[in-house]
PDB file of C-alpha atoms in Angstrom:
ATOM      1  CA  MET A   1       9.850 -17.243 -19.236  1.00 51.00           C
ATOM      2  CA  THR A   2       7.031 -15.851 -16.670  1.00 69.00           C
ATOM      3  CA  LYS A   3       7.833 -14.220 -13.436  1.00 84.00           C
ATOM      4  CA  ARG A   4       7.075 -15.422 -10.234  1.00 93.00           C
ATOM      5  CA  ILE A   5       4.991 -14.094  -7.710  1.00 96.00           C
ATOM      6  CA  LYS A   6       4.813 -13.238  -4.381  1.00 97.00           C
ATOM      7  CA  LEU A   7       1.234 -13.512  -1.977  1.00 98.00           C
ATOM      8  CA  ILE A   8       1.534 -12.440   1.141  1.00 98.00           C
ATOM      9  CA  GLY A   9      -1.721 -11.676   3.015  1.00 98.00           C
ATOM     10  CA  SER A  10      -1.587  -9.328   5.867  1.00 98.00           C
ATOM     11  CA  ALA A  11      -4.059 -10.429   8.868  1.00 98.00           C
ATOM     12  CA  ILE A  12      -4.664  -7.667  11.442  1.00 97.00           C
ATOM     13  CA  GLY A  13      -7.705  -5.461  11.954  1.00 94.00           C
ATOM     14  CA  ASN A  14      -8.155  -4.267  14.805  1.00 93.00           C
ATOM     15  CA  CYS A  15      -4.834  -1.222  14.103  1.00 88.00           C
ATOM     16  CA  GLY A  16      -7.940   0.600  12.122  1.00 79.00           C
ATOM     17  CA  ARG A  17     -11.028   1.865  12.880  1.00 78.00           C
ATOM     18  CA  LEU A  18     -13.301  -1.387  12.925  1.00 81.00           C
ATOM     19  CA  ASN A  19     -12.708  -4.385  12.968  1.00 89.00           C
ATOM     20  CA  GLY A  20     -12.604  -7.369   9.431  1.00 91.00           C
ATOM     21  CA  CYS A  21      -9.532  -6.304   7.753  1.00 96.00           C
ATOM     22  CA  GLU A  22      -8.194  -9.121   8.951  1.00 96.00           C
ATOM     23  CA  SER A  23     -10.341 -11.818   7.313  1.00 97.00           C
ATOM     24  CA  SER A  24      -9.242  -9.944   3.421  1.00 97.00           C
ATOM     25  CA  PRO A  25      -6.250 -11.959   2.671  1.00 97.00           C
ATOM     26  CA  TYR A  26      -7.529 -15.842   3.521  1.00 97.00           C
ATOM     27  CA  GLN A  27     -11.385 -14.215   1.373  1.00 96.00           C
ATOM     28  CA  ILE A  28      -8.385 -12.538  -1.480  1.00 97.00           C
ATOM     29  CA  SER A  29      -6.587 -15.447  -2.221  1.00 95.00           C
ATOM     30  CA  ASN A  30      -9.656 -17.762  -2.307  1.00 95.00           C
ATOM     31  CA  SER A  31     -11.221 -15.626  -5.131  1.00 95.00           C
ATOM     32  CA  LEU A  32      -8.574 -15.662  -6.932  1.00 95.00           C
ATOM     33  CA  ALA A  33      -8.398 -19.208  -7.386  1.00 93.00           C
ATOM     34  CA  ASN A  34     -11.553 -19.631  -7.115  1.00 91.00           C
ATOM     35  CA  THR A  35     -13.728 -17.561  -9.178  1.00 82.00           C
ATOM     36  CA  GLU A  36     -11.057 -16.070 -11.224  1.00 87.00           C
ATOM     37  CA  GLY A  37      -8.622 -19.280 -11.680  1.00 87.00           C
ATOM     38  CA  ILE A  38      -5.220 -17.598 -10.256  1.00 89.00           C
ATOM     39  CA  LEU A  39      -3.148 -19.978  -8.064  1.00 87.00           C
ATOM     40  CA  LEU A  40      -0.458 -17.784  -6.598  1.00 92.00           C
ATOM     41  CA  ASP A  41       1.980 -19.130  -4.225  1.00 94.00           C
ATOM     42  CA  SER A  42       0.681 -17.135  -0.675  1.00 95.00           C
ATOM     43  CA  ASP A  43       1.508 -17.020   3.163  1.00 96.00           C
ATOM     44  CA  VAL A  44      -0.525 -15.159   5.266  1.00 97.00           C
ATOM     45  CA  VAL A  45       0.665 -14.327   8.327  1.00 98.00           C
ATOM     46  CA  ALA A  46      -1.763 -13.462  10.596  1.00 98.00           C
ATOM     47  CA  TYR A  47      -1.609 -10.837  14.086  1.00 97.00           C
ATOM     48  CA  SER A  48      -2.815 -12.168  16.732  1.00 95.00           C
ATOM     49  CA  GLY A  49      -2.332  -8.898  19.557  1.00 96.00           C
ATOM     50  CA  GLY A  50      -3.940  -6.167  21.050  1.00 95.00           C
ATOM     51  CA  SER A  51      -4.896  -2.525  19.124  1.00 93.00           C
ATOM     52  CA  HIS A  52      -2.036  -0.792  20.695  1.00 95.00           C
ATOM     53  CA  ASP A  53       0.493  -3.935  22.248  1.00 97.00           C
ATOM     54  CA  VAL A  54       3.538  -2.035  20.691  1.00 97.00           C
ATOM     55  CA  LEU A  55       6.110  -5.256  20.690  1.00 98.00           C
ATOM     56  CA  ALA A  56       3.845  -7.771  19.027  1.00 98.00           C
ATOM     57  CA  GLN A  57       3.222  -4.954  16.259  1.00 98.00           C
ATOM     58  CA  ARG A  58       6.765  -5.527  15.811  1.00 98.00           C
ATOM     59  CA  GLU A  59       6.830  -8.918  16.253  1.00 98.00           C
ATOM     60  CA  PHE A  60       4.490  -9.182  13.788  1.00 98.00           C
ATOM     61  CA  PHE A  61       5.490  -6.716  11.517  1.00 98.00           C
ATOM     62  CA  ILE A  62       9.246  -8.643  11.004  1.00 98.00           C
ATOM     63  CA  LYS A  63       7.722 -11.779  10.662  1.00 98.00           C
ATOM     64  CA  VAL A  64       5.941  -9.467   7.451  1.00 98.00           C
ATOM     65  CA  ALA A  65       9.304  -8.379   6.428  1.00 98.00           C
ATOM     66  CA  HIS A  66      11.161 -11.287   6.249  1.00 98.00           C
ATOM     67  CA  HIS A  67       8.541 -12.564   3.571  1.00 98.00           C
ATOM     68  CA  ALA A  68       8.983  -9.437   1.700  1.00 98.00           C
ATOM     69  CA  GLU A  69      12.416  -9.161   1.314  1.00 98.00           C
ATOM     70  CA  CYS A  70      12.750 -13.188   1.130  1.00 97.00           C
ATOM     71  CA  ALA A  71       9.943 -12.839  -1.899  1.00 97.00           C
ATOM     72  CA  ILE A  72      12.271 -10.466  -3.506  1.00 97.00           C
ATOM     73  CA  SER A  73      15.964 -11.664  -2.488  1.00 97.00           C
ATOM     74  CA  LYS A  74      14.130 -15.276  -4.763  1.00 96.00           C
ATOM     75  CA  GLY A  75      13.006 -13.009  -8.433  1.00 96.00           C
ATOM     76  CA  ALA A  76       9.036 -13.163  -6.633  1.00 97.00           C
ATOM     77  CA  PHE A  77       7.327 -10.167  -7.591  1.00 97.00           C
ATOM     78  CA  PRO A  78       5.764  -9.416  -3.848  1.00 98.00           C
ATOM     79  CA  ILE A  79       2.156  -9.032  -3.610  1.00 98.00           C
ATOM     80  CA  PHE A  80       0.806  -7.493  -0.145  1.00 98.00           C
ATOM     81  CA  ILE A  81      -3.022  -7.871   1.406  1.00 98.00           C
ATOM     82  CA  GLY A  82      -3.844  -6.226   4.341  1.00 97.00           C
ATOM     83  CA  GLY A  83      -5.235  -5.751   6.431  1.00 95.00           C
ATOM     84  CA  ASP A  84      -5.957  -2.183   7.270  1.00 96.00           C
ATOM     85  CA  HIS A  85      -2.821  -0.083   5.997  1.00 97.00           C
ATOM     86  CA  SER A  86      -0.536  -0.202   9.016  1.00 97.00           C
ATOM     87  CA  CYS A  87       0.125  -3.595   7.328  1.00 98.00           C
ATOM     88  CA  ALA A  88       2.498  -1.287   5.087  1.00 98.00           C
ATOM     89  CA  ILE A  89       4.889  -0.923   7.730  1.00 98.00           C
ATOM     90  CA  GLY A  90       5.772  -4.733   7.568  1.00 98.00           C
ATOM     91  CA  SER A  91       5.156  -4.624   3.468  1.00 98.00           C
ATOM     92  CA  TRP A  92       7.758  -1.809   2.899  1.00 98.00           C
ATOM     93  CA  SER A  93       9.951  -2.012   5.286  1.00 98.00           C
ATOM     94  CA  GLY A  94      11.081  -5.911   3.970  1.00 98.00           C
ATOM     95  CA  VAL A  95      11.280  -4.308   0.249  1.00 98.00           C
ATOM     96  CA  ALA A  96      13.338  -1.161   0.954  1.00 98.00           C
ATOM     97  CA  TYR A  97      15.301  -3.331   3.155  1.00 98.00           C
ATOM     98  CA  ASN A  98      16.466  -5.360   0.257  1.00 98.00           C
ATOM     99  CA  LEU A  99      17.365  -2.250  -1.426  1.00 98.00           C
ATOM    100  CA  GLN A 100      19.126  -1.041   1.140  1.00 98.00           C
ATOM    101  CA  LYS A 101      21.035  -3.870   1.200  1.00 97.00           C
ATOM    102  CA  GLN A 102      21.910  -3.019  -2.441  1.00 97.00           C
ATOM    103  CA  ASP A 103      22.949   0.292  -2.584  1.00 98.00           C
ATOM    104  CA  LYS A 104      19.334   0.965  -3.147  1.00 98.00           C
ATOM    105  CA  GLU A 105      16.694   2.962  -2.620  1.00 98.00           C
ATOM    106  CA  LEU A 106      12.039   2.406  -2.469  1.00 98.00           C
ATOM    107  CA  ALA A 107       9.998   5.097  -3.565  1.00 98.00           C
ATOM    108  CA  LEU A 108       6.658   5.027  -3.421  1.00 99.00           C
ATOM    109  CA  ILE A 109       3.103   5.763  -4.175  1.00 99.00           C
ATOM    110  CA  TRP A 110       0.668   6.003  -1.461  1.00 98.00           C
ATOM    111  CA  ILE A 111      -2.569   6.872  -2.995  1.00 98.00           C
ATOM    112  CA  ASP A 112      -5.445   7.255   0.099  1.00 98.00           C
ATOM    113  CA  ALA A 113      -7.917   9.870   1.679  1.00 98.00           C
ATOM    114  CA  HIS A 114      -5.567  10.371   4.245  1.00 98.00           C
ATOM    115  CA  MET A 115      -2.763  10.857   4.999  1.00 98.00           C
ATOM    116  CA  ASP A 116      -1.475   8.184   7.411  1.00 98.00           C
ATOM    117  CA  ALA A 117       1.354  10.106   9.148  1.00 98.00           C
ATOM    118  CA  HIS A 118       0.471  10.742  12.070  1.00 97.00           C
ATOM    119  CA  ARG A 119       3.417   9.998  14.831  1.00 97.00           C
ATOM    120  CA  PRO A 120       2.345   7.848  18.621  1.00 96.00           C
ATOM    121  CA  ASP A 121       2.256  12.317  20.245  1.00 95.00           C
ATOM    122  CA  THR A 122      -0.474  13.921  17.435  1.00 97.00           C
ATOM    123  CA  SER A 123      -2.915  11.257  17.240  1.00 95.00           C
ATOM    124  CA  ASP A 124      -5.774  11.376  18.957  1.00 90.00           C
ATOM    125  CA  THR A 125      -6.673   8.089  18.808  1.00 91.00           C
ATOM    126  CA  GLY A 126      -3.294   6.280  18.975  1.00 91.00           C
ATOM    127  CA  ASN A 127      -4.913   3.704  16.001  1.00 92.00           C
ATOM    128  CA  LEU A 128      -1.500   2.993  13.626  1.00 96.00           C
ATOM    129  CA  HIS A 129      -3.523   2.243  10.484  1.00 96.00           C
ATOM    130  CA  GLY A 130      -2.906   6.351  10.346  1.00 96.00           C
ATOM    131  CA  MET A 131       1.229   6.783  10.863  1.00 97.00           C
ATOM    132  CA  PRO A 132       2.393   3.963   8.732  1.00 98.00           C
ATOM    133  CA  VAL A 133       4.178   6.722   6.223  1.00 98.00           C
ATOM    134  CA  ALA A 134       5.336   8.199   9.621  1.00 98.00           C
ATOM    135  CA  HIS A 135       6.872   5.170  10.540  1.00 98.00           C
ATOM    136  CA  LEU A 136       7.814   4.128   7.440  1.00 98.00           C
ATOM    137  CA  LEU A 137       9.857   7.784   6.866  1.00 98.00           C
ATOM    138  CA  GLY A 138      11.568   6.567  10.463  1.00 98.00           C
ATOM    139  CA  HIS A 139       9.258   8.648  13.272  1.00 98.00           C
ATOM    140  CA  GLY A 140       7.439   7.454  16.183  1.00 98.00           C
ATOM    141  CA  HIS A 141       7.825   3.837  18.218  1.00 98.00           C
ATOM    142  CA  LYS A 142      11.239   3.205  18.147  1.00 98.00           C
ATOM    143  CA  GLU A 143      10.628  -0.606  18.153  1.00 98.00           C
ATOM    144  CA  LEU A 144       7.872  -0.550  15.133  1.00 98.00           C
ATOM    145  CA  THR A 145      10.392   2.421  12.566  1.00 98.00           C
ATOM    146  CA  SER A 146      13.688  -0.314  13.452  1.00 98.00           C
ATOM    147  CA  ILE A 147      12.028  -3.568  11.283  1.00 98.00           C
ATOM    148  CA  LEU A 148      14.996  -5.458  10.177  1.00 98.00           C
ATOM    149  CA  THR A 149      17.108  -2.325  10.482  1.00 97.00           C
ATOM    150  CA  ALA A 150      17.806   1.245  12.324  1.00 97.00           C
ATOM    151  CA  MET A 151      17.427   3.212   8.978  1.00 98.00           C
ATOM    152  CA  PRO A 152      14.801   5.051   7.402  1.00 98.00           C
ATOM    153  CA  LYS A 153      12.629   3.193   4.827  1.00 98.00           C
ATOM    154  CA  LEU A 154      11.632   5.959   2.417  1.00 98.00           C
ATOM    155  CA  LYS A 155      13.215   9.274   2.010  1.00 98.00           C
ATOM    156  CA  PRO A 156      10.789  11.850   2.476  1.00 98.00           C
ATOM    157  CA  GLU A 157      11.131  12.425  -2.159  1.00 98.00           C
ATOM    158  CA  ASN A 158      11.307   8.901  -2.686  1.00 98.00           C
ATOM    159  CA  ILE A 159       6.973   8.913  -1.794  1.00 98.00           C
ATOM    160  CA  VAL A 160       4.179  10.349  -3.492  1.00 98.00           C
ATOM    161  CA  TYR A 161       0.444  10.690  -2.770  1.00 98.00           C
ATOM    162  CA  PHE A 162      -2.209  10.914  -3.861  1.00 98.00           C
ATOM    163  CA  GLY A 163      -6.320  11.792  -3.792  1.00 98.00           C
ATOM    164  CA  ILE A 164      -5.746  12.874  -0.430  1.00 98.00           C
ATOM    165  CA  ARG A 165      -8.874  14.388   1.226  1.00 98.00           C
ATOM    166  CA  SER A 166      -9.242  13.893   4.789  1.00 97.00           C
ATOM    167  CA  PHE A 167      -6.553  14.791   7.662  1.00 97.00           C
ATOM    168  CA  GLU A 168      -5.979  16.697  10.112  1.00 96.00           C
ATOM    169  CA  LYS A 169      -2.719  19.294  10.553  1.00 97.00           C
ATOM    170  CA  PRO A 170      -0.021  17.701  12.640  1.00 97.00           C
ATOM    171  CA  GLU A 171       0.010  14.827   9.972  1.00 98.00           C
ATOM    172  CA  GLU A 172       0.373  17.879   6.883  1.00 98.00           C
ATOM    173  CA  ASP A 173       2.653  19.879   8.738  1.00 98.00           C
ATOM    174  CA  PHE A 174       5.241  17.221   9.303  1.00 98.00           C
ATOM    175  CA  LEU A 175       4.773  15.835   5.795  1.00 98.00           C
ATOM    176  CA  GLN A 176       5.717  19.459   4.208  1.00 98.00           C
ATOM    177  CA  SER A 177       7.697  20.408   6.207  1.00 98.00           C
ATOM    178  CA  LEU A 178       9.654  16.861   5.214  1.00 98.00           C
ATOM    179  CA  GLY A 179       8.868  18.547   1.449  1.00 98.00           C
ATOM    180  CA  VAL A 180       6.898  15.598   0.825  1.00 98.00           C
ATOM    181  CA  LYS A 181       4.313  15.504  -2.481  1.00 98.00           C
ATOM    182  CA  ILE A 182       1.008  15.521  -2.077  1.00 98.00           C
ATOM    183  CA  TYR A 183      -2.223  15.418  -4.712  1.00 98.00           C
ATOM    184  CA  TYR A 184      -5.089  16.530  -2.596  1.00 98.00           C
ATOM    185  CA  GLN A 185      -8.098  15.227  -4.261  1.00 97.00           C
ATOM    186  CA  HIS A 186      -9.107  19.152  -5.381  1.00 96.00           C
ATOM    187  CA  MET A 187      -6.432  18.903  -7.480  1.00 95.00           C
ATOM    188  CA  LEU A 188      -7.256  16.823  -9.613  1.00 94.00           C
ATOM    189  CA  ASN A 189     -10.087  15.023 -11.472  1.00 91.00           C
ATOM    190  CA  ASN A 190     -10.878  11.673 -13.757  1.00 87.00           C
ATOM    191  CA  GLU A 191      -9.477  14.085 -16.399  1.00 87.00           C
ATOM    192  CA  THR A 192      -6.000  14.632 -14.384  1.00 95.00           C
ATOM    193  CA  PHE A 193      -5.173  11.215 -13.000  1.00 97.00           C
ATOM    194  CA  GLU A 194      -3.979   9.285 -15.252  1.00 97.00           C
ATOM    195  CA  ALA A 195      -1.843  12.207 -16.531  1.00 97.00           C
ATOM    196  CA  GLU A 196      -0.457  13.350 -13.489  1.00 98.00           C
ATOM    197  CA  PHE A 197      -0.349   9.526 -11.859  1.00 98.00           C
ATOM    198  CA  LEU A 198       2.099   8.555 -15.203  1.00 98.00           C
ATOM    199  CA  ALA A 199       3.970  11.667 -14.973  1.00 98.00           C
ATOM    200  CA  GLU A 200       5.732  11.097 -11.193  1.00 98.00           C
ATOM    201  CA  PHE A 201       5.601   6.928 -11.557  1.00 98.00           C
ATOM    202  CA  LYS A 202       8.167   7.684 -14.486  1.00 98.00           C
ATOM    203  CA  ARG A 203       9.966  10.367 -12.251  1.00 98.00           C
ATOM    204  CA  LEU A 204      10.300   8.351  -9.626  1.00 98.00           C
ATOM    205  CA  ALA A 205      11.537   4.766 -11.338  1.00 98.00           C
ATOM    206  CA  GLN A 206      14.054   7.292 -12.578  1.00 98.00           C
ATOM    207  CA  LEU A 207      14.857   8.351  -9.240  1.00 98.00           C
ATOM    208  CA  SER A 208      15.302   5.096  -7.893  1.00 98.00           C
ATOM    209  CA  SER A 209      16.469   3.141 -11.203  1.00 97.00           C
ATOM    210  CA  GLY A 210      13.257   1.864 -11.391  1.00 98.00           C
ATOM    211  CA  ASN A 211      11.940   1.199  -7.592  1.00 98.00           C
ATOM    212  CA  VAL A 212       9.035   1.720  -7.216  1.00 98.00           C
ATOM    213  CA  GLY A 213       5.914   0.572  -5.167  1.00 98.00           C
ATOM    214  CA  ILE A 214       2.702   1.189  -4.835  1.00 99.00           C
ATOM    215  CA  SER A 215       0.495   0.960  -1.350  1.00 98.00           C
ATOM    216  CA  LEU A 216      -3.812   1.114  -2.586  1.00 98.00           C
ATOM    217  CA  ASP A 217      -6.223   2.563   0.246  1.00 98.00           C
ATOM    218  CA  LEU A 218      -9.323   1.158  -1.205  1.00 98.00           C
ATOM    219  CA  ASP A 219     -10.630   4.407   0.777  1.00 98.00           C
ATOM    220  CA  GLY A 220      -8.378   6.449  -1.873  1.00 98.00           C
ATOM    221  CA  LEU A 221     -10.741   5.235  -4.395  1.00 98.00           C
ATOM    222  CA  ASP A 222     -14.176   6.840  -4.688  1.00 97.00           C
ATOM    223  CA  PRO A 223     -16.927   5.551  -2.317  1.00 97.00           C
ATOM    224  CA  THR A 224     -19.605   5.747  -3.972  1.00 97.00           C
ATOM    225  CA  GLU A 225     -17.814   2.603  -6.625  1.00 98.00           C
ATOM    226  CA  ILE A 226     -15.588   0.813  -3.686  1.00 98.00           C
ATOM    227  CA  ALA A 227     -17.782   0.965  -0.033  1.00 97.00           C
ATOM    228  CA  ALA A 228     -16.526  -1.746   1.873  1.00 98.00           C
ATOM    229  CA  VAL A 229     -13.757   0.079   3.974  1.00 97.00           C
ATOM    230  CA  GLY A 230     -14.117   1.496   7.331  1.00 93.00           C
ATOM    231  CA  THR A 231     -12.811   5.123   6.656  1.00 94.00           C
ATOM    232  CA  PRO A 232     -14.808   6.181   3.612  1.00 96.00           C
ATOM    233  CA  VAL A 233     -14.443   9.684   2.308  1.00 97.00           C
ATOM    234  CA  ASP A 234     -16.205  11.125  -0.130  1.00 97.00           C
ATOM    235  CA  ASP A 235     -15.191  11.963  -3.598  1.00 94.00           C
ATOM    236  CA  GLY A 236     -11.844   9.770  -4.226  1.00 97.00           C
ATOM    237  CA  ILE A 237     -10.338   8.547  -7.378  1.00 98.00           C
ATOM    238  CA  GLY A 238     -12.447   6.762 -10.029  1.00 97.00           C
ATOM    239  CA  SER A 239     -11.903   3.379  -9.927  1.00 98.00           C
ATOM    240  CA  GLY A 240     -11.916   2.624 -13.528  1.00 98.00           C
ATOM    241  CA  VAL A 241      -9.839   6.096 -13.805  1.00 98.00           C
ATOM    242  CA  PHE A 242      -6.809   3.839 -11.621  1.00 98.00           C
ATOM    243  CA  PHE A 243      -7.760   0.751 -12.919  1.00 98.00           C
ATOM    244  CA  ASP A 244      -6.735   2.094 -16.970  1.00 98.00           C
ATOM    245  CA  ALA A 245      -3.637   4.314 -14.986  1.00 98.00           C
ATOM    246  CA  MET A 246      -2.690   0.755 -13.994  1.00 98.00           C
ATOM    247  CA  SER A 247      -2.611  -0.673 -16.905  1.00 98.00           C
ATOM    248  CA  LYS A 248      -0.243   1.522 -18.984  1.00 98.00           C
ATOM    249  CA  ILE A 249       2.854   1.737 -16.538  1.00 98.00           C
ATOM    250  CA  ASN A 250       6.070   0.890 -16.835  1.00 98.00           C
ATOM    251  CA  ILE A 251       6.050  -2.418 -15.252  1.00 97.00           C
ATOM    252  CA  ASN A 252       9.527  -3.362 -15.103  1.00 97.00           C
ATOM    253  CA  ASP A 253       9.673  -0.252 -12.838  1.00 98.00           C
ATOM    254  CA  LEU A 254       7.350  -1.583 -10.471  1.00 98.00           C
ATOM    255  CA  ILE A 255       9.029  -3.550  -7.273  1.00 98.00           C
ATOM    256  CA  ALA A 256       5.234  -4.732  -4.730  1.00 98.00           C
ATOM    257  CA  PHE A 257       1.964  -3.652  -5.413  1.00 98.00           C
ATOM    258  CA  GLU A 258       0.190  -3.610  -1.950  1.00 98.00           C
ATOM    259  CA  ILE A 259      -3.628  -3.080  -1.356  1.00 98.00           C
ATOM    260  CA  ALA A 260      -4.790  -2.449   2.127  1.00 98.00           C
ATOM    261  CA  GLU A 261      -8.192  -1.366   3.807  1.00 97.00           C
ATOM    262  CA  TYR A 262     -10.615  -4.107   2.483  1.00 98.00           C
ATOM    263  CA  ASN A 263     -12.963  -4.791   4.638  1.00 97.00           C
ATOM    264  CA  PRO A 264     -15.918  -7.626   3.589  1.00 96.00           C
ATOM    265  CA  SER A 265     -17.993  -7.472   5.791  1.00 95.00           C
ATOM    266  CA  LEU A 266     -19.352  -4.412   4.285  1.00 97.00           C
ATOM    267  CA  ASP A 267     -18.838  -5.371   0.652  1.00 97.00           C
ATOM    268  CA  ARG A 268     -22.627  -6.170   0.944  1.00 95.00           C
ATOM    269  CA  ASP A 269     -22.639  -6.931  -2.732  1.00 95.00           C
ATOM    270  CA  HIS A 270     -19.215  -7.646  -3.451  1.00 96.00           C
ATOM    271  CA  ARG A 271     -18.561  -4.634  -5.913  1.00 97.00           C
ATOM    272  CA  SER A 272     -15.130  -4.185  -3.866  1.00 98.00           C
ATOM    273  CA  MET A 273     -13.986  -7.607  -3.808  1.00 98.00           C
ATOM    274  CA  GLN A 274     -15.275  -8.018  -7.940  1.00 97.00           C
ATOM    275  CA  TYR A 275     -12.892  -4.314  -8.399  1.00 98.00           C
ATOM    276  CA  MET A 276      -9.746  -5.861  -6.300  1.00 98.00           C
ATOM    277  CA  LEU A 277     -10.033  -8.985  -8.578  1.00 97.00           C
ATOM    278  CA  GLN A 278     -10.239  -8.154 -11.887  1.00 97.00           C
ATOM    279  CA  LEU A 279      -7.021  -4.800 -10.604  1.00 98.00           C
ATOM    280  CA  LEU A 280      -5.524  -8.000  -9.214  1.00 97.00           C
ATOM    281  CA  LYS A 281      -5.926 -10.489 -12.298  1.00 97.00           C
ATOM    282  CA  LEU A 282      -4.551  -6.872 -15.251  1.00 97.00           C
ATOM    283  CA  LEU A 283      -1.515  -6.772 -12.431  1.00 97.00           C
ATOM    284  CA  VAL A 284      -0.500 -10.526 -12.704  1.00 96.00           C
ATOM    285  CA  TYR A 285      -1.111 -11.251 -16.069  1.00 95.00           C
ATOM    286  CA  ARG A 286       1.407  -8.023 -16.908  1.00 96.00           C
ATOM    287  CA  ILE A 287       3.863  -9.144 -14.970  1.00 96.00           C
ATOM    288  CA  ARG A 288       4.185 -12.259 -15.797  1.00 93.00           C
ATOM    289  CA  TYR A 289       3.754 -11.805 -19.734  1.00 89.00           C
ATOM    290  CA  ASP A 290       4.231  -7.864 -20.065  1.00 86.00           C
ATOM    291  CA  ALA A 291       7.789  -7.630 -17.514  1.00 74.00           C
ATOM    292  CA  GLU A 292      11.085  -8.573 -19.360  1.00 70.00           C
TER     293      GLU A 292
END
């Protein structure tokens, strides 16, 4: 019996540097159906508040989190499509809440050029797409650290970063004070990434009893290959290298997957969209046919 998949879109784009990400869930789900013939049960939640309207953001993330929690409760595998990376607050709050009700823990691999670990008092811009990890760890706006439950959604030892190469000192100091494990991009290359990634995935799977999530910010990848992001940073993980690594993880230990920060207005050659479609096609196939 194949496992059911639920696509959950977070149509939010004004919490980042450039608008445009909010249309990503619609375009990706349509392209999956029209060009790849992959029809997925999908729900898209649209954000209509201001870029710094914490109460509107809270309402939005609660809706996304409810969709995530409901999907897992019904035995479906959630694929989250952002949206700027603030969407992760809703996505992983819902997953974590479901696990916490079962006395289980979420583990998370965060692929990104940035740490996304600012708190409101350390961010120069106040843009929420630079703060999701801090909020998932329980630090930041109380309205956003308490989505579905007041408990932190992540323990510091349960998150691992890959691809980091652009950050501010307050973020790094904060994460280091908590003991969060970080693989800076200068520590990696296309030959070493896969081995480190697979080893960390396996370690987190053991730590969380098989409840590992992956959140992919497209700017974590090489911008010469994947350009349709609002905050590109030189270097990055090779897109093919990440694809190959995803083909080798134990799919039974993956509880959910997220893509964020795709901006269709910047995808002039459509290479970024084509990459995402192939990555999602791989993921859908593995979830449906490789999972036990």
